[in-house]
PDB file of C-alpha atoms and ligand atoms in Angstrom:
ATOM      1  CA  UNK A 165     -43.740  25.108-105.294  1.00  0.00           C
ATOM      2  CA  UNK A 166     -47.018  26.221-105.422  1.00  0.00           C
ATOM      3  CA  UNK A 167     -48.979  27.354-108.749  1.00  0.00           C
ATOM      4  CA  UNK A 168     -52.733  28.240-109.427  1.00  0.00           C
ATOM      5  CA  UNK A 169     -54.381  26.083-112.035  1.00  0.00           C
ATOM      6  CA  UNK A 170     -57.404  26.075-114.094  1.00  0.00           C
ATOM      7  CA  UNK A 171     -58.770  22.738-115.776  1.00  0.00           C
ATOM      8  CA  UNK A 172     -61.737  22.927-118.099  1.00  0.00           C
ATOM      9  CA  UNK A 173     -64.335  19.373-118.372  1.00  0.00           C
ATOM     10  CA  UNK A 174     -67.651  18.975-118.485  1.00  0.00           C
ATOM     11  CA  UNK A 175     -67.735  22.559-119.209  1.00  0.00           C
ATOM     12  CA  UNK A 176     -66.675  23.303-116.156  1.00  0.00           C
ATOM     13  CA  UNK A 177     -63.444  25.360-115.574  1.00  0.00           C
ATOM     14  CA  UNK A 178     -62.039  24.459-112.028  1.00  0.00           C
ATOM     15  CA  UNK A 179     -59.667  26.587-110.245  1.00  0.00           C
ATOM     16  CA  UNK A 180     -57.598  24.893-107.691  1.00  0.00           C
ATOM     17  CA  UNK A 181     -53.994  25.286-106.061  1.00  0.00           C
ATOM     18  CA  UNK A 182     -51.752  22.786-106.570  1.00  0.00           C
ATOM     19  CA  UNK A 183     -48.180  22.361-104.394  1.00  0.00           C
ATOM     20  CA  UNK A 184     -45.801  19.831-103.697  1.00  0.00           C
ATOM     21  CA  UNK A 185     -44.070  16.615-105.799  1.00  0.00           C
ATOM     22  CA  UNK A 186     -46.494  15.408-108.423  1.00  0.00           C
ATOM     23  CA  UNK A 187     -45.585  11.796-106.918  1.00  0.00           C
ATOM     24  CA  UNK A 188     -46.559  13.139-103.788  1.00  0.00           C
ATOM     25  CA  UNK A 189     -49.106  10.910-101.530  1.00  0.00           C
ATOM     26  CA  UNK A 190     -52.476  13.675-102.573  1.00  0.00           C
ATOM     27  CA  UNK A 191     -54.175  15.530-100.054  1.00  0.00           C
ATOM     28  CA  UNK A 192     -57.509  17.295-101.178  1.00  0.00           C
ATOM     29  CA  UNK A 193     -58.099  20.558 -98.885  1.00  0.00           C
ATOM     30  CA  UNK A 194     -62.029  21.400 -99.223  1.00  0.00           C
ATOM     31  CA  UNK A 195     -62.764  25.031 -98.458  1.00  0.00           C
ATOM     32  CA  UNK A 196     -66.729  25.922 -96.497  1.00  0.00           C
ATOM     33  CA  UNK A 197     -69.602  28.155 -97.161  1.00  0.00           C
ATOM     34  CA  UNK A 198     -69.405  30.842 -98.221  1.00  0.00           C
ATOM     35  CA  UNK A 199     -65.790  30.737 -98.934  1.00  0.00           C
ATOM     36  CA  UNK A 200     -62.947  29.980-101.289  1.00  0.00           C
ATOM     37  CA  UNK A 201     -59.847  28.091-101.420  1.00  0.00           C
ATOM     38  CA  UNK A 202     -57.894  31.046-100.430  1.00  0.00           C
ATOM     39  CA  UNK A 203     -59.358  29.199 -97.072  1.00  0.00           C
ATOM     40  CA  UNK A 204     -55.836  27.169 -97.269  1.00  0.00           C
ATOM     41  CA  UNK A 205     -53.384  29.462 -98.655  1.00  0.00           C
ATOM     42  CA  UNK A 206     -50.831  29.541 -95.582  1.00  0.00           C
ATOM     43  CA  UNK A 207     -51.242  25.410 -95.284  1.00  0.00           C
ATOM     44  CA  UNK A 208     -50.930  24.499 -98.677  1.00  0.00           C
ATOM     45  CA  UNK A 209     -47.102  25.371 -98.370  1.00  0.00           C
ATOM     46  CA  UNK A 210     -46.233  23.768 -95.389  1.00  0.00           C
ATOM     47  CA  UNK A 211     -48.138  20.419 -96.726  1.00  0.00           C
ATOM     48  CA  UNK A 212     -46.363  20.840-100.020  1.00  0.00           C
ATOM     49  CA  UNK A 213     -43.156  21.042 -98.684  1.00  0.00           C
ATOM     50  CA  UNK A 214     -43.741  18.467 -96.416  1.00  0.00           C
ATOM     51  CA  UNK A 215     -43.439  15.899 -99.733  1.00  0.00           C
ATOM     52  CA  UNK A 216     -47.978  16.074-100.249  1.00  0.00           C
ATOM     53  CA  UNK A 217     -49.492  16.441-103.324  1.00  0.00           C
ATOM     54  CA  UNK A 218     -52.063  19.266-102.405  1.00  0.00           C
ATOM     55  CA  UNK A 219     -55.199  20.028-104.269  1.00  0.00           C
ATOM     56  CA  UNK A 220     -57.262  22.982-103.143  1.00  0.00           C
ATOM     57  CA  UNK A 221     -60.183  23.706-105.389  1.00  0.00           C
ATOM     58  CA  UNK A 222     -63.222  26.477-105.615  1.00  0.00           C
ATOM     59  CA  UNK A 223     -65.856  24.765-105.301  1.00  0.00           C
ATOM     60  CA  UNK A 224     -68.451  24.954-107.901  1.00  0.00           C
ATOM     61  CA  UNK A 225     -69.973  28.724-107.887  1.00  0.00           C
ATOM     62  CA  UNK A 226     -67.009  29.664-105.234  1.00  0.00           C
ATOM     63  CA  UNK A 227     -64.244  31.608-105.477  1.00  0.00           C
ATOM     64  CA  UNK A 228     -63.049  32.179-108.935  1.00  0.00           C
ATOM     65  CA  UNK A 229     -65.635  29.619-110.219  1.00  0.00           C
ATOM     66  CA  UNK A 230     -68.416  30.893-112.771  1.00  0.00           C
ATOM     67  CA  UNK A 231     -72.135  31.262-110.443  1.00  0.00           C
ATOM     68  CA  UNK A 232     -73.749  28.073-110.166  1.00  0.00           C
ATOM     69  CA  UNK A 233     -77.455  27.166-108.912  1.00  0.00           C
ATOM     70  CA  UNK A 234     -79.405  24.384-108.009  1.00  0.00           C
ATOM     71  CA  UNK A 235     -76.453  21.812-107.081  1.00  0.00           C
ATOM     72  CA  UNK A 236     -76.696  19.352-104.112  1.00  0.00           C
ATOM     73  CA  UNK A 237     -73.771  18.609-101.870  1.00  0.00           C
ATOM     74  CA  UNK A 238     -73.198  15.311-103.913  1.00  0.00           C
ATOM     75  CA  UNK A 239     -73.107  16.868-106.947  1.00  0.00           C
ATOM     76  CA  UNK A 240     -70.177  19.022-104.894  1.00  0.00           C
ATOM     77  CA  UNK A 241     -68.690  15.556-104.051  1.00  0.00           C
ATOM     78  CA  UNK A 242     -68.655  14.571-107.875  1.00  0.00           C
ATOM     79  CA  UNK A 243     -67.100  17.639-108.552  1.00  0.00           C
ATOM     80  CA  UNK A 244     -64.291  16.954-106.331  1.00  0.00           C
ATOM     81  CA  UNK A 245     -63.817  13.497-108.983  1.00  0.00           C
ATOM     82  CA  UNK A 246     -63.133  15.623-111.718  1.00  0.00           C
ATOM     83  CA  UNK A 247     -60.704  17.438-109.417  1.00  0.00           C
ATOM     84  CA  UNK A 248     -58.378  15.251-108.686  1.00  0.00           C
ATOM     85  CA  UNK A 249     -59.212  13.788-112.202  1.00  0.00           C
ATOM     86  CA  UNK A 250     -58.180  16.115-114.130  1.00  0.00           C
ATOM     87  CA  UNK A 251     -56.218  18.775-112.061  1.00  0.00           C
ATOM     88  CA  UNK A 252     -54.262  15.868-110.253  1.00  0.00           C
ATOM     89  CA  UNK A 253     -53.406  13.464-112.468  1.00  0.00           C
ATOM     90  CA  UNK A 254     -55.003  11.279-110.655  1.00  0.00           C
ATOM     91  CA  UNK A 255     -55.854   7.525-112.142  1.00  0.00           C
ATOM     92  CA  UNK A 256     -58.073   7.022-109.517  1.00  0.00           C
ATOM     93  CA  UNK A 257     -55.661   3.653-107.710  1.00  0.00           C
ATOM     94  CA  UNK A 258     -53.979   5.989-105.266  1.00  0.00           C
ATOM     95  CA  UNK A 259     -56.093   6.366-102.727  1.00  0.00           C
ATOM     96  CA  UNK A 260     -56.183  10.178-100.815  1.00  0.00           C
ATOM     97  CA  UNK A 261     -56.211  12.453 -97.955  1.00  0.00           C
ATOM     98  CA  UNK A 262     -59.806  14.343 -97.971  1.00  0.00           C
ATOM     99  CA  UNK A 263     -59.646  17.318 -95.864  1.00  0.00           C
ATOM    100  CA  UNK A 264     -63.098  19.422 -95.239  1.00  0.00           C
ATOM    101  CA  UNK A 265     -63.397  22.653 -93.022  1.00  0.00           C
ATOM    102  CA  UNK A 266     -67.217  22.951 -92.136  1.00  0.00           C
ATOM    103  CA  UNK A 267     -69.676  22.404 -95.259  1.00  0.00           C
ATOM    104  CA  UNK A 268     -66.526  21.046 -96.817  1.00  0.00           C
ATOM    105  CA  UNK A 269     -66.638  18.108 -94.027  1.00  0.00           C
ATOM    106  CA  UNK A 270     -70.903  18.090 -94.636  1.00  0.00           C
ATOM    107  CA  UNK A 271     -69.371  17.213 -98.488  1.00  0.00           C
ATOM    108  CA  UNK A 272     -66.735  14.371 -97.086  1.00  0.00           C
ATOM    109  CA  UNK A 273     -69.493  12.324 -95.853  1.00  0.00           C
ATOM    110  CA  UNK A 274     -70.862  12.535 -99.152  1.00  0.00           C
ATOM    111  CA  UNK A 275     -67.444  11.724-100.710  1.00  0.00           C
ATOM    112  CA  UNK A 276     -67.571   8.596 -98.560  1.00  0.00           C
ATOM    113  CA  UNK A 277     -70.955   7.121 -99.246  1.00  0.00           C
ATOM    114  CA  UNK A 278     -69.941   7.715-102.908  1.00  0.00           C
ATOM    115  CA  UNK A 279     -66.091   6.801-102.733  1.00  0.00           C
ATOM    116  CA  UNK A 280     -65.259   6.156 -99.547  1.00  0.00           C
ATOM    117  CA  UNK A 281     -62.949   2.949-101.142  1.00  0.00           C
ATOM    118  CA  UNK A 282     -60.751   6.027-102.723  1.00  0.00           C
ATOM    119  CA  UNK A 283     -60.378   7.791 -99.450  1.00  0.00           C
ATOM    120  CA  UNK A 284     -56.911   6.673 -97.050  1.00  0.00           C
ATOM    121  CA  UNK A 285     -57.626   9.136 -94.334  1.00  0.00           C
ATOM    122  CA  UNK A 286     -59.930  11.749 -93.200  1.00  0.00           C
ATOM    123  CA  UNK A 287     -59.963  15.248 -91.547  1.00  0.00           C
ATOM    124  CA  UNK A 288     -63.182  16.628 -90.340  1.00  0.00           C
ATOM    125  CA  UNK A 289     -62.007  20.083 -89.561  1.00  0.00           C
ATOM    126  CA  UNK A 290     -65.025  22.269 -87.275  1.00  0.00           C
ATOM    127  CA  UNK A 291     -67.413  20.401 -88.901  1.00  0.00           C
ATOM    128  CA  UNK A 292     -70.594  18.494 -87.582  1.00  0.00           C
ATOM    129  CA  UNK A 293     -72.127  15.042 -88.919  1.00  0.00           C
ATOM    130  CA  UNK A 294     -75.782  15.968 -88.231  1.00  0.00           C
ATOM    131  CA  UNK A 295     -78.606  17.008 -90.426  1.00  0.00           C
ATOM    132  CA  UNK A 296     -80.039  20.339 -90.178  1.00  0.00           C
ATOM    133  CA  UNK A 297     -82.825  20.521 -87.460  1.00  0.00           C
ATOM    134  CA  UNK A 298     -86.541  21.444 -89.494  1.00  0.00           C
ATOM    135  CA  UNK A 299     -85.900  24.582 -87.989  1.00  0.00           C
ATOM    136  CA  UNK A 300     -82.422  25.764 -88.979  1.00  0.00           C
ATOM    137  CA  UNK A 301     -83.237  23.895 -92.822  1.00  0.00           C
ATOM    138  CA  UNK A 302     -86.530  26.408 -92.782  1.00  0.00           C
ATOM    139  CA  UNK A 303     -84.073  29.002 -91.763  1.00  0.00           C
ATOM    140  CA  UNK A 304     -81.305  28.602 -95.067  1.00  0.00           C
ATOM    141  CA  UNK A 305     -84.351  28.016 -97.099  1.00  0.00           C
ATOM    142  CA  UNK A 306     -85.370  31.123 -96.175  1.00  0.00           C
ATOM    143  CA  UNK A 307     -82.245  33.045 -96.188  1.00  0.00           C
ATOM    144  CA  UNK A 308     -81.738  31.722 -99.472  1.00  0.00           C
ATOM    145  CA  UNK A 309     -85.042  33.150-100.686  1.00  0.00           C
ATOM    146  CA  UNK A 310     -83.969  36.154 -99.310  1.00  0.00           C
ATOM    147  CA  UNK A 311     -80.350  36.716-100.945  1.00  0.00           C
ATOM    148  CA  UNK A 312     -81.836  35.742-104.168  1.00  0.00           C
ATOM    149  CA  UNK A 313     -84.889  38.487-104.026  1.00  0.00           C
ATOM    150  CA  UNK A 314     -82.071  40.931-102.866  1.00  0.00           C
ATOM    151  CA  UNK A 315     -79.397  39.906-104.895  1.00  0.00           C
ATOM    152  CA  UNK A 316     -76.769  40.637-102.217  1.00  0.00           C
ATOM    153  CA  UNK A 317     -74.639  37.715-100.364  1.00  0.00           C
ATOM    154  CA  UNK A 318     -73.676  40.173 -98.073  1.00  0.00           C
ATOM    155  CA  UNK A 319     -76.559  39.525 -96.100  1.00  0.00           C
ATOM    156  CA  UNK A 320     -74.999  36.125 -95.071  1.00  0.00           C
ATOM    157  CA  UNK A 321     -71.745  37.492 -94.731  1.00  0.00           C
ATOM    158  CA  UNK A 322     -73.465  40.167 -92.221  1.00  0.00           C
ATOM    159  CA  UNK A 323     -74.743  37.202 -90.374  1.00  0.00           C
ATOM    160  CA  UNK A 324     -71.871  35.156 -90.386  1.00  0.00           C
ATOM    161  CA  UNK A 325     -68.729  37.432 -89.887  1.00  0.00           C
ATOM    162  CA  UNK A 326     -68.570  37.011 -85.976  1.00  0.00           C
ATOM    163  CA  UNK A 327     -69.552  33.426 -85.705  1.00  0.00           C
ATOM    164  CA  UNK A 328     -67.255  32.620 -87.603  1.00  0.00           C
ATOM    165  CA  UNK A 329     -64.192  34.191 -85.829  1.00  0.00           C
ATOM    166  CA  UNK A 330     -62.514  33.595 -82.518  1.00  0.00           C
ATOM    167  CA  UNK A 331     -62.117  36.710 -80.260  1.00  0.00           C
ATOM    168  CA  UNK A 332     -58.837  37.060 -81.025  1.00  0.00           C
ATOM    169  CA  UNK A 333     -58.742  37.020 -84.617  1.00  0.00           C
ATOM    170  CA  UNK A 334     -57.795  40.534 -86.185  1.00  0.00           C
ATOM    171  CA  UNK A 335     -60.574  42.893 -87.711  1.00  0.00           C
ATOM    172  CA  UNK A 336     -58.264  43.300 -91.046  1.00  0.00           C
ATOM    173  CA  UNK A 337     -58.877  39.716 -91.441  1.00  0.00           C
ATOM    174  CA  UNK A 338     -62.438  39.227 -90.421  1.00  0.00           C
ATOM    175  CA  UNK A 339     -62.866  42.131 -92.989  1.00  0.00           C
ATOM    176  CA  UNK A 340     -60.573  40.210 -95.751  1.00  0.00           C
ATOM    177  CA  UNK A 341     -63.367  37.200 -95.399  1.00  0.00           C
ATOM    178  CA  UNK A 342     -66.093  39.950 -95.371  1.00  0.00           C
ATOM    179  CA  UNK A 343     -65.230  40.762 -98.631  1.00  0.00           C
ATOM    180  CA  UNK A 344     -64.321  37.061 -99.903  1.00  0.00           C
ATOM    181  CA  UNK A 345     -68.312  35.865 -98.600  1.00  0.00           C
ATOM    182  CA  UNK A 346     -70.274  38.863 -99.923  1.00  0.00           C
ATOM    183  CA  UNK A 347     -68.262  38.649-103.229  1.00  0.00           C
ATOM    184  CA  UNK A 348     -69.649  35.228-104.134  1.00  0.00           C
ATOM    185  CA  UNK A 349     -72.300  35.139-106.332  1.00  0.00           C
ATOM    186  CA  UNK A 350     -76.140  35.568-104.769  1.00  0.00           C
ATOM    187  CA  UNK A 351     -77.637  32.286-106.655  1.00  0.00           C
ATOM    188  CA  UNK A 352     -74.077  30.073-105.582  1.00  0.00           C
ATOM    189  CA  UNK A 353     -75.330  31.459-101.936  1.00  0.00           C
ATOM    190  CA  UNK A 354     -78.853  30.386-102.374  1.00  0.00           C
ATOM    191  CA  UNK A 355     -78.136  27.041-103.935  1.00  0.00           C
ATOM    192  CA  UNK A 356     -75.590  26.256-101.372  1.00  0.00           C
ATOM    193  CA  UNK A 357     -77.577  27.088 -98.856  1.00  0.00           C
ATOM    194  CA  UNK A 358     -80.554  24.908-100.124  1.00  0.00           C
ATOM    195  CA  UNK A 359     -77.967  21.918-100.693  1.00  0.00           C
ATOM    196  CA  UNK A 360     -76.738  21.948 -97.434  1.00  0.00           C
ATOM    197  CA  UNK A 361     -80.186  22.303 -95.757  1.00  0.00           C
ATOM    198  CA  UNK A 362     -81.261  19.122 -97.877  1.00  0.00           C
ATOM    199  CA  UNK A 363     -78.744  17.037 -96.603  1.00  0.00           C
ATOM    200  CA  UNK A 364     -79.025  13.593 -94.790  1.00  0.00           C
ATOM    201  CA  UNK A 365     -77.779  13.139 -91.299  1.00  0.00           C
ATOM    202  CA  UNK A 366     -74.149  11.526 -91.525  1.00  0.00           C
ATOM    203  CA  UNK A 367     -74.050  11.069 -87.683  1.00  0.00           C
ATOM    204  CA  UNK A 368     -75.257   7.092 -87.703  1.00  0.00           C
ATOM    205  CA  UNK A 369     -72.680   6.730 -90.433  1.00  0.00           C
ATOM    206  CA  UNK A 370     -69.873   7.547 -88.498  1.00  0.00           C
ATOM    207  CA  UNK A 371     -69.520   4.219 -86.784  1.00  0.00           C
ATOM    208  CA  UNK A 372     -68.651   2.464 -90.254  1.00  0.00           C
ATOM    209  CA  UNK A 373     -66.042   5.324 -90.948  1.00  0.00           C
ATOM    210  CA  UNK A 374     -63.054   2.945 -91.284  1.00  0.00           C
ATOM    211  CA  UNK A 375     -60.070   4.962 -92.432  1.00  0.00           C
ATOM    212  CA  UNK A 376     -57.784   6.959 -90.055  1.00  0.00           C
ATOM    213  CA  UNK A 377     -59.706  10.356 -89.385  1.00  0.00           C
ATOM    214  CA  UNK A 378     -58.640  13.514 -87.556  1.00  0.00           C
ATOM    215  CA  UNK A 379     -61.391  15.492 -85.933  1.00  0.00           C
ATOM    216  CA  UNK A 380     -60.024  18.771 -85.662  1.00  0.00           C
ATOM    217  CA  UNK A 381     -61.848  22.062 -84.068  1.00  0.00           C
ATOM    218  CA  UNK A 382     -61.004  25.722 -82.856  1.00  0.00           C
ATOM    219  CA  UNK A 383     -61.116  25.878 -79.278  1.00  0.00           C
ATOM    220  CA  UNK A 384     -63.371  28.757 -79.779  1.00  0.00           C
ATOM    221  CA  UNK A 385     -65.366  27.625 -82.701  1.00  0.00           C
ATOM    222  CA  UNK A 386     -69.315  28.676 -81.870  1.00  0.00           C
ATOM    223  CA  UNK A 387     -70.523  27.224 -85.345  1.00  0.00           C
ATOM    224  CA  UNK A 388     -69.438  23.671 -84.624  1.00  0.00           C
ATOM    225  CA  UNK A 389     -67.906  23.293 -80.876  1.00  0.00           C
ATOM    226  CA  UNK A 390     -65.406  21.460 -79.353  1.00  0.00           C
ATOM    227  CA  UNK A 391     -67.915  19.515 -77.499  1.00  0.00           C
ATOM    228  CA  UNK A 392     -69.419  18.722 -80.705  1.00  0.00           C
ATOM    229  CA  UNK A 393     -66.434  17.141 -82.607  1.00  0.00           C
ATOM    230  CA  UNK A 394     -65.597  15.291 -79.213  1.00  0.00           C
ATOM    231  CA  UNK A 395     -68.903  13.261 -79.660  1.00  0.00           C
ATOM    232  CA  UNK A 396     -68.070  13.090 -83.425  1.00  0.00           C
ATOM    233  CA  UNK A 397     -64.476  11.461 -82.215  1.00  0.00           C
ATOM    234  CA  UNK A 398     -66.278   9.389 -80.130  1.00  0.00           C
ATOM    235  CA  UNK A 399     -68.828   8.076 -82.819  1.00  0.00           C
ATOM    236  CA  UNK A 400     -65.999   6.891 -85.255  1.00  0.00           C
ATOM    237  CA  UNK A 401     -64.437   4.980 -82.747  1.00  0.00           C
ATOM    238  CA  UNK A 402     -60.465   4.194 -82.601  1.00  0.00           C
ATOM    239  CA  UNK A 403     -59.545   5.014 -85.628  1.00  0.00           C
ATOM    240  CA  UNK A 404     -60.297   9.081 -84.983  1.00  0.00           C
ATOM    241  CA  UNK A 405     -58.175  11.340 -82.945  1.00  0.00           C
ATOM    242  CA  UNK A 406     -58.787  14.982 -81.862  1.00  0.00           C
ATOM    243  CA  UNK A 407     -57.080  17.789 -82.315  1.00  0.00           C
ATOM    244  CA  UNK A 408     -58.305  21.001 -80.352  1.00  0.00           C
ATOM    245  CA  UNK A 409     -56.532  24.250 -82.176  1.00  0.00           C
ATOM    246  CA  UNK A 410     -56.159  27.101 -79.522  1.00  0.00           C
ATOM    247  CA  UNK A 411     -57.072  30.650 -79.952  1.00  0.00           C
ATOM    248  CA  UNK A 412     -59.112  29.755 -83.021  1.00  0.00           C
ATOM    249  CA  UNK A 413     -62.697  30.019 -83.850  1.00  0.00           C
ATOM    250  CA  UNK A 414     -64.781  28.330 -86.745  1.00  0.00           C
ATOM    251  CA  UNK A 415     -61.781  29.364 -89.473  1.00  0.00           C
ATOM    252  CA  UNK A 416     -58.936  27.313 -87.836  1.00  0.00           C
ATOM    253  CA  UNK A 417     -56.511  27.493 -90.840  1.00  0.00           C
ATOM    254  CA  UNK A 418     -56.373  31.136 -91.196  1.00  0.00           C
ATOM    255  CA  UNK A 419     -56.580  31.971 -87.451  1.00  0.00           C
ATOM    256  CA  UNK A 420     -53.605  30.000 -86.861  1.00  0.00           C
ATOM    257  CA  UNK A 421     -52.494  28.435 -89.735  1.00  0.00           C
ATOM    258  CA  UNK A 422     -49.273  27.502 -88.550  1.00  0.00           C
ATOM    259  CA  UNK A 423     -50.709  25.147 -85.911  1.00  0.00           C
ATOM    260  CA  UNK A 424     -53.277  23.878 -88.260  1.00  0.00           C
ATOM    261  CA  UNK A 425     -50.433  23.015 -90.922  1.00  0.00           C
ATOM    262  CA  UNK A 426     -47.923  21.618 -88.627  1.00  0.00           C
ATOM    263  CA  UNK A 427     -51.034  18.955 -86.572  1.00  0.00           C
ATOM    264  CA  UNK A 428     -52.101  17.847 -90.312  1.00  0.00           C
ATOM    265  CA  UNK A 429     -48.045  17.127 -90.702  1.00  0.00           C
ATOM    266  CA  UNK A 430     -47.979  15.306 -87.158  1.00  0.00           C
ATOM    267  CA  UNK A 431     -50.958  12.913 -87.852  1.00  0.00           C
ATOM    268  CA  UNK A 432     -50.276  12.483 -91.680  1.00  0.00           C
ATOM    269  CA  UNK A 433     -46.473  11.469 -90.748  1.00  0.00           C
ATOM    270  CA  UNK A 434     -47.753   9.231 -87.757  1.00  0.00           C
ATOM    271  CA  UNK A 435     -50.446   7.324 -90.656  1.00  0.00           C
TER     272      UNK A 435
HETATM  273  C1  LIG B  87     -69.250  26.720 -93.221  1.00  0.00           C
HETATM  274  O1  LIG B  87     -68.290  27.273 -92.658  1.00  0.00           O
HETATM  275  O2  LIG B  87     -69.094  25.985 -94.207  1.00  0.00           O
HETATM  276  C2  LIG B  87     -70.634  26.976 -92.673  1.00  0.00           C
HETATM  277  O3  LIG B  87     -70.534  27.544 -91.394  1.00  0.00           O
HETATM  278  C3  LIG B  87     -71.453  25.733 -92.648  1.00  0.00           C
HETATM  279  C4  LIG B  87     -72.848  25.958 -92.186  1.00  0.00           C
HETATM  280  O4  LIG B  87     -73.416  27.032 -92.418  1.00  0.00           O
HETATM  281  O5  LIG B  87     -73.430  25.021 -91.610  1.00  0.00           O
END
């Protein structure tokens, strides 16, 4: 079963979808920029039935989520405490499954530094574990200057659309995330933007990432590519495994959800 929530603390209302037995082992799906959880609507099922315990926020500013400004990816990774706080139940002894699709894997590595003794496995789904170059951070600064003097996120969306797609991935769906990334609010797209061109390189961490992760990428992802999340495999060490998704781009679980759903099954069930 699944069922849309909303949980109010720290005056915060969070939105999230919640499936599966509330005994369930809990896996955390984390959606990217400029997105929502609706990111995970055809895995959250599968994962569900599969026995999980699924928790699929907004993010703060995201989605259904009231505009925020000025937050840093941490503060993101706190948020995701009060998550599975007070959405899930959780007491904070089980440990979970974190699972982060592109800024949502920049917030993972945050997760970890802060609480990586809560996390039992990983997915870094077309993702990358370096900082921003001076060049690209100058370039979100000033994009973020930009949506904020314009008021309209669309101008990121306009940017984004066909990076983030495969070339096979419908035009009534690149459209539905059109309308999904130029809906969010302008100062959420600015802050966001700023957060994630503060943050620290997690490359020279991966080494001391000890729990089982799954690096997972579109074969045609151009944001993050394969090659990319090969290295990042490489980095952890043993304890990572990869997972190329065919026919996908940057947006892996709605390009071909199915595939996406049934390799997080595979490798959760093989953990
Ligand atoms: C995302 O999908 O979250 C973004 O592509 C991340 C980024 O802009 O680096």
């Amino acid at each position: 079963m699944e069922k849309d929530c909303s949980n109010e603390s720290q005056d915060r209302t969070w939105h999230t979808s919640v499936a599966g037995p509330e005994d369930g082992h809990i896996v955390l799906l984390v959606h990217g920029f400029p997105l929502s959880k609706r990111l995970w609507d055809q895995i959250i099922g599968p994962l569900g039935d599969a026995g999980y315990r699924v928790i699929a926020p907004d993010l703060r500013g995201f989605g259904d989520s009231e505009p925020a400004s000025a937050f840093s990816l941490g503060d993101l990774a706190g948020d995701l405490q009060c998550v599975l706080r007070d959405v899930g139940q959780w007491d904070g002894r089980r440990r979970v499954t974190y699972i982060g699709l592109s800024m949502g894997g920049y917030i993972a590595f945050e997760f970890y530094r802060r609480f990586g003794h809560q996390l039992h496995s990983l997915v870094l789904m077309d993702t990358r574990a370096e900082a921003d170059t001076p060049e690209a951070a100058e370039g979100r600064r000033a994009a973020a200057q930009k949506v904020l003097d314009t008021g309209h996120a669309g101008l990121v969306a306009d940017d984004m659309l066909d990076k983030l797609f495969g070339p096979s991935a419908s035009p009534a769906l690149k459209q539905e995330w059109y309308d999904i990334m130029s809906g969010t609010s302008p100062i959420t797209v600015a802050a966001a933007l700023c957060a994630m061109a503060d943050r620290p390189d997690s490359y020279s961490m991966l080494p001391s990432i000890s729990c089982p992760t799954l690096v997972m990428v579109g074969r045609d992802d151009a944001i993050t590519p394969p090659e990319g999340a090969g290295h990042m495999q490489q980095a952890i060490g043993s304890n990572a495994n990869l997972c190329v998704i065919e026919t996908s781009g940057h947006m892996t679980p709605v390009e071909q959800p199915e595939a996406c759903a049934n390799a997080l099954i595979s490798w959760l069930e093989s953990l």
